[in-house]
Short mmCIF file of C-alpha atoms and ligand atoms in Angstrom, two decimals:
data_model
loop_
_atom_site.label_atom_id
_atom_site.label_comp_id
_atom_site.label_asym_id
_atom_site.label_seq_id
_atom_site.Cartn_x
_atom_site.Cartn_y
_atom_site.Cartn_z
CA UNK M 1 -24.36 5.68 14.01
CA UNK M 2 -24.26 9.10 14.40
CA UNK M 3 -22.66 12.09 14.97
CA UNK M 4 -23.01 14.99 18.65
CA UNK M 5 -21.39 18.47 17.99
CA UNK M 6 -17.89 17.96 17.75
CA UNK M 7 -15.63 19.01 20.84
CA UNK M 8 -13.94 22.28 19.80
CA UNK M 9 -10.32 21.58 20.86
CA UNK M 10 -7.22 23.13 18.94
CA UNK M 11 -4.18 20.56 18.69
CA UNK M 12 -1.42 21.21 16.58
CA UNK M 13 -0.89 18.50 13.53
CA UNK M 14 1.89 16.64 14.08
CA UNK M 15 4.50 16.03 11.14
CA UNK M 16 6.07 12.79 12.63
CA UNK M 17 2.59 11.20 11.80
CA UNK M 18 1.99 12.94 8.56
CA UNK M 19 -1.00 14.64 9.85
CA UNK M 20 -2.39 16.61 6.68
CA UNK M 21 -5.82 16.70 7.20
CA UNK M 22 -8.44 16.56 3.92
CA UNK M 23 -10.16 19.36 3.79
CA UNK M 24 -12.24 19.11 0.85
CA UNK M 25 -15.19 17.48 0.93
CA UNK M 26 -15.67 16.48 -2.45
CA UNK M 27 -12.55 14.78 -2.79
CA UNK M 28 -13.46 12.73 0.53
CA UNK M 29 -16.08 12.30 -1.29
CA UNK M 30 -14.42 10.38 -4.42
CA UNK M 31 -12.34 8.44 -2.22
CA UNK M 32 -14.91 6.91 -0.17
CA UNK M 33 -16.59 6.32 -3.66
CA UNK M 34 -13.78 4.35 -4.75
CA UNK M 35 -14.62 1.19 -2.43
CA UNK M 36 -17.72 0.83 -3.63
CA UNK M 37 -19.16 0.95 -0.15
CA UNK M 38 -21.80 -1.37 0.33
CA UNK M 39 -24.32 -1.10 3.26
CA UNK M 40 -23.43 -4.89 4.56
CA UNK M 41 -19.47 -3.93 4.20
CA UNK M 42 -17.10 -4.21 6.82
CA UNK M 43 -14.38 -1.47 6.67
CA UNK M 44 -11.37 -0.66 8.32
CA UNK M 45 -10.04 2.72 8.16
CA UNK M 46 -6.75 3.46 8.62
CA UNK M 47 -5.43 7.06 10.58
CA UNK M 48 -8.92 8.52 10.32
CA UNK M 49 -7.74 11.68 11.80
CA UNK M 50 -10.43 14.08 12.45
CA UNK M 51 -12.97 12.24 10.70
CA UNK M 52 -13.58 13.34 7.60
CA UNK M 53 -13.87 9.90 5.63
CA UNK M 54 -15.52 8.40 8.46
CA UNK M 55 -18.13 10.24 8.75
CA UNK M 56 -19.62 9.90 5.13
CA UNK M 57 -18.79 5.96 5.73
CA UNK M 58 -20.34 6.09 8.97
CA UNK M 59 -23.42 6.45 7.05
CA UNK M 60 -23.12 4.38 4.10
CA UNK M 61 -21.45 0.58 5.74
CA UNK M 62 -22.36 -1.83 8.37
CA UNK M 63 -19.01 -2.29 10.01
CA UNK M 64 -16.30 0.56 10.50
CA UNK M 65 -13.32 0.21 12.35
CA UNK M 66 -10.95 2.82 12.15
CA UNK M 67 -7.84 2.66 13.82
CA UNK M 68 -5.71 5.86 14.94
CA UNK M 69 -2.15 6.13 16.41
CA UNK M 70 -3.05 9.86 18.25
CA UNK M 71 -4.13 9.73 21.11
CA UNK M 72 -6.00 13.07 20.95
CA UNK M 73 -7.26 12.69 17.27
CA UNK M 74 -8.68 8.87 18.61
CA UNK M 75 -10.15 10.28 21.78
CA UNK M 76 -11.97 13.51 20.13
CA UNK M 77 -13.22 11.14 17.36
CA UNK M 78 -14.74 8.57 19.81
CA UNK M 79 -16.06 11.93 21.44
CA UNK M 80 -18.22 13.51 18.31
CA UNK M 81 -19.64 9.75 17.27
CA UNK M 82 -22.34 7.87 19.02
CA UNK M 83 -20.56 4.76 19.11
CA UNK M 84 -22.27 1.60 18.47
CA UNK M 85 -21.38 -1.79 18.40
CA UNK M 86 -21.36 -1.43 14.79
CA UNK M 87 -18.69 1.34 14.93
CA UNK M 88 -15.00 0.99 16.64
CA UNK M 89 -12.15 3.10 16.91
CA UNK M 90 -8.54 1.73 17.95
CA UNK M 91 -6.47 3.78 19.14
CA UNK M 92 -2.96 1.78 17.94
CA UNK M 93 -0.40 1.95 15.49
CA UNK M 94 -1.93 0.23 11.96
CA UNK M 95 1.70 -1.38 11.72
CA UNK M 96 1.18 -3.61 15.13
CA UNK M 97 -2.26 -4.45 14.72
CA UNK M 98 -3.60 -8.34 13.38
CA UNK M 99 -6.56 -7.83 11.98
CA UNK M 100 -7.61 -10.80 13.13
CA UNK M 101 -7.64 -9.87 16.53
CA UNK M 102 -10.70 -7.86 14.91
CA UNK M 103 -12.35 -9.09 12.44
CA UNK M 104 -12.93 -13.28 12.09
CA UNK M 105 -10.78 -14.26 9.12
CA UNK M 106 -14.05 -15.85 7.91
CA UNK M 107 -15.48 -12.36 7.48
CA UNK M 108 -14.43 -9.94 4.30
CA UNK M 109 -13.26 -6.48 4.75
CA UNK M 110 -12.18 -3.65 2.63
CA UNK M 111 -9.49 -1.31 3.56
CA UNK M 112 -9.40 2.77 3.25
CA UNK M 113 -7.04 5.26 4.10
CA UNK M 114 -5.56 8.90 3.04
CA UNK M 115 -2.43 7.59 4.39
CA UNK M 116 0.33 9.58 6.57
CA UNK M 117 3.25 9.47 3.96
CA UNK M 118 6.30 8.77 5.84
CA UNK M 119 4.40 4.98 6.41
CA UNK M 120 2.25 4.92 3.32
CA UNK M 121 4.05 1.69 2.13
CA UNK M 122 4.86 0.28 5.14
CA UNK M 123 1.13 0.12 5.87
CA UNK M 124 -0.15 -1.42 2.38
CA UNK M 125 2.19 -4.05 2.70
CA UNK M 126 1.55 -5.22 6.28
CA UNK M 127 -2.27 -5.20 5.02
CA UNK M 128 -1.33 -7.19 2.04
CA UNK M 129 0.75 -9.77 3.96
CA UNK M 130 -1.79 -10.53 6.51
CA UNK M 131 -3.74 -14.20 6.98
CA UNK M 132 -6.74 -11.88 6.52
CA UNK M 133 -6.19 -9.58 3.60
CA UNK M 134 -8.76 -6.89 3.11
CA UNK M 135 -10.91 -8.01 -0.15
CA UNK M 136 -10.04 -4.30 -1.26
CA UNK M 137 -7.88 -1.62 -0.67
CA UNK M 138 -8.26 2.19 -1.27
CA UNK M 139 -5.54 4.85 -0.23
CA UNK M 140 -4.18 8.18 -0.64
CA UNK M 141 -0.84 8.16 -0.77
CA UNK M 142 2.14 10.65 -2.40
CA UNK M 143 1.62 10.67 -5.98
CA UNK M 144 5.47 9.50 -6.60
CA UNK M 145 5.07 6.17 -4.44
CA UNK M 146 1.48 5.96 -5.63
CA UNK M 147 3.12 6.48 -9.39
CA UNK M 148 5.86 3.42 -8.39
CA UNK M 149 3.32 0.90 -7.08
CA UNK M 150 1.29 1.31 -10.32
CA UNK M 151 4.15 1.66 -12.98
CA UNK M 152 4.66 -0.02 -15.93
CA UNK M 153 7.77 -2.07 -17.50
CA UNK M 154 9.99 0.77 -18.41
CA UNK M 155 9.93 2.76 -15.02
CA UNK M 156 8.75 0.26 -12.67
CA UNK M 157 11.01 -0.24 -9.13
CA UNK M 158 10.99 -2.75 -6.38
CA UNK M 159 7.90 -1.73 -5.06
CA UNK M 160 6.28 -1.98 -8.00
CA UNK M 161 7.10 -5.28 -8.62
CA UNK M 162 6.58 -6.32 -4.89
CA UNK M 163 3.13 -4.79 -4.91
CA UNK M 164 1.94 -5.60 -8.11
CA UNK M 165 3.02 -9.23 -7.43
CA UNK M 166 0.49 -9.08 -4.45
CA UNK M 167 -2.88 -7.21 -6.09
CA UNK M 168 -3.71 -5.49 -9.04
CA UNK M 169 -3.21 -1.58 -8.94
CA UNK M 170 -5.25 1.22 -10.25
CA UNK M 171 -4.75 3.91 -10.17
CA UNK M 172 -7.30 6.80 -9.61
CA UNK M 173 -6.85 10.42 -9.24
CA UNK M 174 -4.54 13.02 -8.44
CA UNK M 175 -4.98 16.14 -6.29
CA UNK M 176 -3.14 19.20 -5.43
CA UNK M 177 -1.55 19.99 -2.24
CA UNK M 178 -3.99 22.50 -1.28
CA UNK M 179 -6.97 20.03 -0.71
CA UNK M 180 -5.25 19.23 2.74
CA UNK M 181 -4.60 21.64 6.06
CA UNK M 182 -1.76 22.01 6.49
CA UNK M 183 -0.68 21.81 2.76
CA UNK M 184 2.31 18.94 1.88
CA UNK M 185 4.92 19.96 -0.55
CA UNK M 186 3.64 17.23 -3.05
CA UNK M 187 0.55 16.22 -5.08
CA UNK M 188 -1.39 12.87 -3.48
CA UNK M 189 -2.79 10.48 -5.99
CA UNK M 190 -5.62 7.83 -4.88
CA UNK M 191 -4.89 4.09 -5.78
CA UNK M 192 -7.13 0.74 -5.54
CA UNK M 193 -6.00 -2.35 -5.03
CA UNK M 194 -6.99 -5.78 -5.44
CA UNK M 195 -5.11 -8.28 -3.79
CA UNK M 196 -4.85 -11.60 -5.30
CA UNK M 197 -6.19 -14.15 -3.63
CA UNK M 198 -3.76 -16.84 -4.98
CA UNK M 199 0.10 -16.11 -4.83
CA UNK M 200 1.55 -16.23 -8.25
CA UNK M 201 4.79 -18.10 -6.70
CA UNK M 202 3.94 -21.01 -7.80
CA UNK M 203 7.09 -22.81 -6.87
CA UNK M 204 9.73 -21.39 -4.19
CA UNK M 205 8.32 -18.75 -2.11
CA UNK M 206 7.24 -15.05 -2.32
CA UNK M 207 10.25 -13.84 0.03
CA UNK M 208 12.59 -15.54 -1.96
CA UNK M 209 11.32 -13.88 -5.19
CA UNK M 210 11.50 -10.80 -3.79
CA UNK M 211 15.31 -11.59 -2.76
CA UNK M 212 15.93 -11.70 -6.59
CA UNK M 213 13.91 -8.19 -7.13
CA UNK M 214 15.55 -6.76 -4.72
CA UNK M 215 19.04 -7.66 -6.39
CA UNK M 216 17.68 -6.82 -9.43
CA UNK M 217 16.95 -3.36 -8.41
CA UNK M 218 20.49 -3.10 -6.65
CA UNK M 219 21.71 -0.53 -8.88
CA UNK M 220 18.92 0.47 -11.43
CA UNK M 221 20.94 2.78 -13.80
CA UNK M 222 22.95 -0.65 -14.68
CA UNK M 223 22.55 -3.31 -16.88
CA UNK M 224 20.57 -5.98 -15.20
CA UNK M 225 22.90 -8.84 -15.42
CA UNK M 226 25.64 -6.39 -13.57
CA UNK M 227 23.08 -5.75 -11.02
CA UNK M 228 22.36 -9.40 -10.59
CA UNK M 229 26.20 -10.66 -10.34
CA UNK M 230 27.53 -8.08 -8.57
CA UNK M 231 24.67 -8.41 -5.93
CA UNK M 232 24.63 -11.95 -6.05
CA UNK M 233 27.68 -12.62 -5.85
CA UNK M 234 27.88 -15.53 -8.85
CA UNK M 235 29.38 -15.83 -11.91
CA UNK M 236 28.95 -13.65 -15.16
CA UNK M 237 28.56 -16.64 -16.83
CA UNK M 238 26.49 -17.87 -14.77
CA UNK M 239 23.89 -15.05 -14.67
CA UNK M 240 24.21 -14.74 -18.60
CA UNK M 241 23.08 -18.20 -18.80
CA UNK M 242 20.02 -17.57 -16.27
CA UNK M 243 18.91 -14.30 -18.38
CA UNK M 244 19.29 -15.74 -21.63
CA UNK M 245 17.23 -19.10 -20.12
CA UNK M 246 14.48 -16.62 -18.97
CA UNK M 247 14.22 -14.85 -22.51
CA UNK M 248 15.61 -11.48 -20.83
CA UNK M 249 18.38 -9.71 -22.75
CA UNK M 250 21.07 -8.92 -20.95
CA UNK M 251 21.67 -5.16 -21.59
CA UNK M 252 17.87 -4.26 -19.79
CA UNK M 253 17.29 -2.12 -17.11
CA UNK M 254 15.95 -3.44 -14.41
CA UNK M 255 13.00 -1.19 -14.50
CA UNK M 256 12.25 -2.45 -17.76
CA UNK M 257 11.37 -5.77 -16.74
CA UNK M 258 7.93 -6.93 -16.44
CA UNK M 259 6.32 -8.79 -13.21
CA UNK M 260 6.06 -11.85 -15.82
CA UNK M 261 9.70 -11.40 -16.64
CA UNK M 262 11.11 -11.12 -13.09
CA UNK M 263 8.45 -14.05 -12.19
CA UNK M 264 10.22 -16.00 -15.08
CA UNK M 265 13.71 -15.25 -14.03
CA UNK M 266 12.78 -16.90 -10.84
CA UNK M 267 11.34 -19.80 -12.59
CA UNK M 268 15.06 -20.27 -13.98
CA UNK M 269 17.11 -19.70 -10.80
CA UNK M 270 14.90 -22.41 -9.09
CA UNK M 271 15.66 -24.81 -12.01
CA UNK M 272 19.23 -24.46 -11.67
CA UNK M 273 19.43 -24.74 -8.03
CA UNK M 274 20.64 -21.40 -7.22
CA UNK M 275 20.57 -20.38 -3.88
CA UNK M 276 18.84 -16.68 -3.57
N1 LIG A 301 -8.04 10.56 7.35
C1 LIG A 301 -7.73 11.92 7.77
C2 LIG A 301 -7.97 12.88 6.64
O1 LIG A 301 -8.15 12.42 5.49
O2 LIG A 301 -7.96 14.08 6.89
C3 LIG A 301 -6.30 12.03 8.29
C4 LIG A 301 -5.24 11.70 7.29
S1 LIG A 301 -3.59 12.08 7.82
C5 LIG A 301 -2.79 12.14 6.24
C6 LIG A 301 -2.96 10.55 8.47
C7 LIG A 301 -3.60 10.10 9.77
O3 LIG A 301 -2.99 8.86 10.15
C8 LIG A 301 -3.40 11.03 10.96
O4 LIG A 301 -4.60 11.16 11.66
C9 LIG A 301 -2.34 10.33 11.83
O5 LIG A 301 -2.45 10.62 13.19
C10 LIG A 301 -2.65 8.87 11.54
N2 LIG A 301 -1.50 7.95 11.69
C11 LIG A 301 -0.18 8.20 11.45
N3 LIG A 301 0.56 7.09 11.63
C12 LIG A 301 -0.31 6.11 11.98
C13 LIG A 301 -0.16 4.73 12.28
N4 LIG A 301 1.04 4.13 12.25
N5 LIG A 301 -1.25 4.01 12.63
C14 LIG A 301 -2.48 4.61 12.65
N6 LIG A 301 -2.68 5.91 12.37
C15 LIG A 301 -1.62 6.65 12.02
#
């Protein structure tokens, strides 16, 4: 595939899709870098915008499908490729699509986007939820959610937990807002991810887990177990028993706690028969 002269239309970037276009190619450069593009891939970009990812993975996979909620930004794009059979672009909201109306779920796929903010997570989680997950994820996303979804026990959240339970995070590099036109008011930071391809719910199921998180994370300057009763509704004793059960002491923070911990916890609310 290749690319004609682009058309030389003005539009104006709209904020309600968190249109900040990359403008630096060497940073475009990095991220694409990041999936290890190989030329037999199959890749789905999400919110390619006015192309500046896809055209250095135009060159370097076999498959690219990029999909693209503007209307003008989709059209224009379709206009400066050649399209080929080997190249798609959807013009659709990346929250409504099934991949597998796409791709076969026999076939792997790897997933890259510099992500509109205001749907970053959103996005990464309908991905990561799918029948057919991508085998690989790369995004640009605000550095604070991009710092969440790779924290550590002692600052972690719910998302970190929730994403971290999913695929394992790295995370990459961070750039400054004036690598995009126009500029946001925050740094971006570039994650990978690697979903699992086994849940690590073992017994009980993933939403129910994240029920607990989520109660867990109800108030995070408390003391977990006041987070847990109080949003559970159940006994102190109760939830004292539970922590101490799971080996968690009962003064932590919630952000404290490690996937393992929270995974754990679980372990001992399904033993006693606790309805989440
Ligand atoms: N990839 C381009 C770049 O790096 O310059 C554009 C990135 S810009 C941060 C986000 C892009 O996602 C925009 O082109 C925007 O129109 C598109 N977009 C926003 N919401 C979307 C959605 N729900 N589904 C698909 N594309 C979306």
């Amino acid at each position: 595939m290749s690319f004609s002269t682009p058309v030389n239309r003005r539009m104006k970037p709209k904020k309600s899709l968190g249109q900040n276009f990359l403008i630096d190619l060497n940073v475009a450069h990095r991220i694409v870098d990041a999936i290890s593009p190989l030329t037999t891939d199959t890749v789905v970009e999400i919110g390619p915008g006015k192309g500046i990812l896809t055209k250095i993975l135009a060159g370097r996979v076999e498959y690219l499908i990029c999909i693209e909620m503007d209307d003008f930004l989709s059209q224009n794009l379709k206009s400066k490729l050649n399209a080929t059979a080997k190249f798609k672009i959807i013009n659709a909201d990346a929250l409504k699509i099934d991949i597998s109306d796409v791709i076969p779920l026999s076939t792997q796929y790897k997933l890259i986007g510099n992500l509109p903010y205001n749907v970053a997570s959103p996005i990464i989680r309908h991905y990561l939820t799918m029948d057919n997950k991508p085998s690989f994820i790369t995004v640009m996303l605000q550095k604070e959610v991009a710092d969440l979804i790779a924290a550590k026990p002692g600052k972690m959240g719910y998302l970190s937990v929730e994403f971290q339970l999913r695929s394992t995070v790295e995370k990459l590099f961070t750039v400054h807002p004036s690598v995009f036109k126009p500029a946001p008011k925050v740094k971006s930071t570039v994650i990978t991810m690697k979903p699992h391809e086994k849940s690590k719910i073992i017994a009980g199921s993933e939403s129910e887990f994240l029920t607990l998180v989520r109660a867990g994370f109800s108030a995070p300057r408390k003391q977990i177990h006041n987070c847990l009763q109080h949003s559970l509704e159940l006994s102190k004793d109760l939830i004292w028993d539970i922590l101490k059960l799971a080996g968690i002491d009962l003064k932590n923070r919630p952000q404290t706690l490690s996937l393992e911990d929270w995974i754990r916890l679980y372990t001992v609310f399904l033993e006693r028969g606790v309805n989440l």
